[in-house]
């Protein structure tokens, strides 16, 4: 008997994306550029985070027309975003047969207390986190892939680095704890003991962990990989730059050859202007996207 | 005779980490391959699952296309790896493979694969390719609903599913057996 939507099948797709770049796209044309550049998947969006930030208003799930158009255009997996807690947007995305749902802080949250119960879906979910506790809570809700949040739409890597340091550093510290200390740790992390114990034993999260939010250059992507990411999401960084195809190709190559400085130097050369960007530290607290979700 | 077989795992993108872990469990000496020179001195090579278009492009830009085509040792390909071996790509396997032929991710599944004269093996099929035609020299080792999902042609072994995502090591053991025979013949 064939079994559909098992955790192994859901997290398995993320396993296949490792070492790859997932790119935000808003048109069929952009999705073709992403695929040509070697993206392992695309995220179908109405507006990239930089535009959501600039234009304001409520950010929602993309119009199905847009998603279908992008699914038509490429053969790589197509992901799409639902608002935090908006399980009906997720139901619609599942009906559209997107390959992964991102329950994302980039969109305006629909629920201030509850994330989506992701176990009930056959489509896998990826969720953002700023620290280990958040990651483990999302896993307990059924997420099959994790990404650190960073600060989307800024082109500033500093928050992504902070979040990776928080997650990977905490995992390393967990490995040094005695069994009886894990109970207290689980309480403080506000996460299930079983998951805390698994992470302490294995030294990693039980699912693939990508980095997102602020990646704008090949060097940024390689930095994330050297810090321990399994792969990267690039949002505004590609299609807000002066030469998207060249930049997309360079970021893909940098993600594969992340520890080879000669290759990184070569692919970083002559890419034109990166996205202009915003200093994440200068954003007012209410302008931050990373604080959405808990 | 050396103690450990030296096996390369193509590591430009995809599920190489699990193949590496499984081969190490089986006591192989494993090398991650991202550059042409890393193909030298290998007894066998694994091409993992991943996104076949991305792997194809990265193989090309990393200068691995020709050295891979010239690789003479035993090969194991899973999912995207099987696609890369087919008639339309490297031509190591005389099979016709259709990409993503079972459908999008919502149609991904796990099921028992029938092996001739053995316990079935649990197959994890993720946006899996479908073998649509096999040449006369291709031996079908595993089937799902009568369709070939594990095939061998001489030194080449390929699966449309992901043995590296389960704890069942039989496919990798079979591959190492093929490698061992080849090393023996060479010696």
Tab-separated table of N, CA, C and O in Angstrom, chain A residues 132-178:
chain	number	residue	atom	x	y	z
A	132	UNK	N	16.310	28.502	18.910
A	132	UNK	CA	16.028	27.064	18.948
A	132	UNK	C	14.619	26.761	19.455
A	132	UNK	O	13.940	25.876	18.943
A	133	UNK	N	14.176	27.510	20.463
A	133	UNK	CA	12.841	27.263	21.012
A	133	UNK	C	11.762	27.411	19.941
A	133	UNK	O	10.878	26.567	19.805
A	134	UNK	N	11.869	28.489	19.156
A	134	UNK	CA	10.892	28.713	18.084
A	134	UNK	C	10.930	27.578	17.073
A	134	UNK	O	9.891	27.086	16.620
A	135	UNK	N	12.135	27.155	16.717
A	135	UNK	CA	12.276	26.069	15.741
A	135	UNK	C	11.592	24.801	16.264
A	135	UNK	O	10.839	24.148	15.544
A	136	UNK	N	11.819	24.477	17.521
A	136	UNK	CA	11.265	23.233	18.075
A	136	UNK	C	9.749	23.320	18.231
A	136	UNK	O	9.042	22.324	18.047
A	137	UNK	N	9.243	24.524	18.546
A	137	UNK	CA	7.783	24.663	18.624
A	137	UNK	C	7.151	24.459	17.250
A	137	UNK	O	6.115	23.822	17.117
A	138	UNK	N	7.782	24.992	16.218
A	138	UNK	CA	7.240	24.798	14.863
A	138	UNK	C	7.278	23.307	14.491
A	138	UNK	O	6.375	22.795	13.861
A	139	UNK	N	8.346	22.618	14.890
A	139	UNK	CA	8.432	21.186	14.591
A	139	UNK	C	7.333	20.423	15.309
A	139	UNK	O	6.735	19.504	14.757
A	140	UNK	N	7.056	20.831	16.547
A	140	UNK	CA	6.007	20.118	17.291
A	140	UNK	C	4.639	20.345	16.653
A	140	UNK	O	3.744	19.526	16.786
A	141	UNK	N	4.499	21.445	15.897
A	141	UNK	CA	3.235	21.694	15.174
A	141	UNK	C	3.210	20.997	13.813
A	141	UNK	O	2.222	21.093	13.085
A	142	UNK	N	4.328	20.337	13.444
A	142	UNK	CA	4.324	19.556	12.203
A	142	UNK	C	5.133	20.132	11.058
A	142	UNK	O	5.035	19.638	9.933
A	143	UNK	N	5.932	21.178	11.287
A	143	UNK	CA	6.780	21.695	10.202
A	143	UNK	C	7.756	20.612	9.754
A	143	UNK	O	8.244	19.839	10.578
A	144	UNK	N	8.038	20.552	8.443
A	144	UNK	CA	8.927	19.526	7.898
A	144	UNK	C	10.250	20.119	7.436
A	144	UNK	O	11.115	19.419	6.913
A	145	UNK	N	10.400	21.428	7.621
A	145	UNK	CA	11.621	22.130	7.232
A	145	UNK	C	11.633	23.425	8.037
A	145	UNK	O	10.571	23.982	8.323
A	146	UNK	N	12.828	23.876	8.404
A	146	UNK	CA	12.963	25.113	9.179
A	146	UNK	C	13.854	26.075	8.401
A	146	UNK	O	14.768	25.669	7.689
A	147	UNK	N	13.549	27.364	8.528
A	147	UNK	CA	14.504	28.360	8.026
A	147	UNK	C	14.671	29.402	9.119
A	147	UNK	O	13.696	29.751	9.798
A	148	UNK	N	15.896	29.850	9.309
A	148	UNK	CA	16.054	30.977	10.215
A	148	UNK	C	15.483	32.196	9.505
A	148	UNK	O	15.498	32.280	8.274
A	149	UNK	N	14.952	33.157	10.279
A	149	UNK	CA	14.166	34.235	9.666
A	149	UNK	C	15.008	35.340	9.029
A	149	UNK	O	14.695	35.816	7.943
A	150	UNK	N	16.051	35.771	9.727
A	150	UNK	CA	16.728	36.981	9.258
A	150	UNK	C	15.720	38.124	9.237
A	150	UNK	O	14.660	38.036	9.866
A	151	UNK	N	16.045	39.183	8.516
A	151	UNK	CA	15.073	40.265	8.375
A	151	UNK	C	14.819	40.463	6.884
A	151	UNK	O	15.658	41.025	6.163
A	152	UNK	N	13.655	39.933	6.433
A	152	UNK	CA	13.362	39.897	5.002
A	152	UNK	C	13.275	41.287	4.396
A	152	UNK	O	12.825	42.241	5.044
A	153	UNK	N	13.708	41.401	3.154
A	153	UNK	CA	13.536	42.640	2.399
A	153	UNK	C	14.512	43.738	2.751
A	153	UNK	O	14.320	44.891	2.362
A	154	UNK	N	15.576	43.399	3.496
A	154	UNK	CA	16.541	44.440	3.849
A	154	UNK	C	17.839	44.327	3.050
A	154	UNK	O	18.531	45.329	2.849
A	155	UNK	N	18.202	43.127	2.617
A	155	UNK	CA	19.517	42.942	2.006
A	155	UNK	C	20.634	43.068	3.045
A	155	UNK	O	21.801	43.176	2.701
A	156	UNK	N	20.266	43.042	4.316
A	156	UNK	CA	21.235	43.151	5.411
A	156	UNK	C	21.290	41.774	6.093
A	156	UNK	O	20.279	41.276	6.592
A	157	UNK	N	22.484	41.176	6.120
A	157	UNK	CA	22.623	39.786	6.557
A	157	UNK	C	22.680	39.644	8.087
A	157	UNK	O	22.585	38.539	8.627
A	158	UNK	N	22.780	40.778	8.797
A	158	UNK	CA	23.116	40.695	10.230
A	158	UNK	C	22.091	39.911	11.056
A	158	UNK	O	22.464	39.135	11.939
A	159	UNK	N	20.813	40.057	10.754
A	159	UNK	CA	19.817	39.335	11.552
A	159	UNK	C	19.836	37.835	11.253
A	159	UNK	O	19.641	37.008	12.141
A	160	UNK	N	20.099	37.503	9.985
A	160	UNK	CA	20.210	36.083	9.619
A	160	UNK	C	21.362	35.447	10.397
A	160	UNK	O	21.236	34.338	10.913
A	161	UNK	N	22.468	36.153	10.476
A	161	UNK	CA	23.623	35.640	11.208
A	161	UNK	C	23.276	35.479	12.692
A	161	UNK	O	23.567	34.452	13.309
A	162	UNK	N	22.591	36.473	13.256
A	162	UNK	CA	22.217	36.385	14.672
A	162	UNK	C	21.355	35.142	14.925
A	162	UNK	O	21.560	34.409	15.892
A	163	UNK	N	20.405	34.907	14.006
A	163	UNK	CA	19.484	33.783	14.214
A	163	UNK	C	20.185	32.431	14.036
A	163	UNK	O	19.926	31.490	14.772
A	164	UNK	N	21.088	32.358	13.058
A	164	UNK	CA	21.840	31.103	12.886
A	164	UNK	C	22.737	30.842	14.092
A	164	UNK	O	22.827	29.728	14.595
A	165	UNK	N	23.412	31.914	14.547
A	165	UNK	CA	24.279	31.768	15.731
A	165	UNK	C	23.458	31.288	16.918
A	165	UNK	O	23.904	30.449	17.706
A	166	UNK	N	22.244	31.845	17.053
A	166	UNK	CA	21.394	31.468	18.186
A	166	UNK	C	21.021	29.993	18.100
A	166	UNK	O	21.154	29.242	19.081
A	167	UNK	N	20.585	29.540	16.913
A	167	UNK	CA	20.121	28.155	16.774
A	167	UNK	C	21.293	27.178	16.900
A	167	UNK	O	21.262	26.254	17.717
A	168	UNK	N	22.334	27.384	16.081
A	168	UNK	CA	23.431	26.400	16.068
A	168	UNK	C	24.241	26.439	17.364
A	168	UNK	O	24.705	25.398	17.840
A	169	UNK	N	24.408	27.637	17.944
A	169	UNK	CA	25.130	27.744	19.210
A	169	UNK	C	24.379	27.017	20.316
A	169	UNK	O	24.969	26.295	21.129
A	170	UNK	N	23.071	27.194	20.326
A	170	UNK	CA	22.255	26.553	21.351
A	170	UNK	C	22.303	25.022	21.212
A	170	UNK	O	22.364	24.289	22.201
A	171	UNK	N	22.303	24.553	19.966
A	171	UNK	CA	22.391	23.101	19.741
A	171	UNK	C	23.715	22.573	20.302
A	171	UNK	O	23.748	21.544	20.981
A	172	UNK	N	24.801	23.314	20.050
A	172	UNK	CA	26.094	22.861	20.578
A	172	UNK	C	26.081	22.825	22.101
A	172	UNK	O	26.603	21.897	22.715
A	173	UNK	N	25.452	23.832	22.731
A	173	UNK	CA	25.406	23.841	24.202
A	173	UNK	C	24.565	22.686	24.737
A	173	UNK	O	24.897	22.066	25.746
A	174	UNK	N	23.454	22.383	24.023
A	174	UNK	CA	22.597	21.268	24.458
A	174	UNK	C	23.377	19.959	24.551
A	174	UNK	O	23.124	19.134	25.430
A	175	UNK	N	24.331	19.798	23.637
A	175	UNK	CA	25.080	18.546	23.601
A	175	UNK	C	25.964	18.338	24.820
A	175	UNK	O	26.445	17.242	25.059
A	176	UNK	N	26.201	19.422	25.564
A	176	UNK	CA	27.069	19.305	26.735
A	176	UNK	C	26.266	19.053	28.014
A	176	UNK	O	26.846	18.867	29.077
A	177	UNK	N	24.922	19.096	27.921
A	177	UNK	CA	24.115	19.006	29.137
A	177	UNK	C	23.926	17.564	29.612
A	177	UNK	O	23.906	16.631	28.808
A	178	UNK	N	23.790	17.427	30.923
A	178	UNK	CA	23.473	16.126	31.509
A	178	UNK	C	21.984	15.857	31.315
A	178	UNK	O	21.196	16.791	31.138
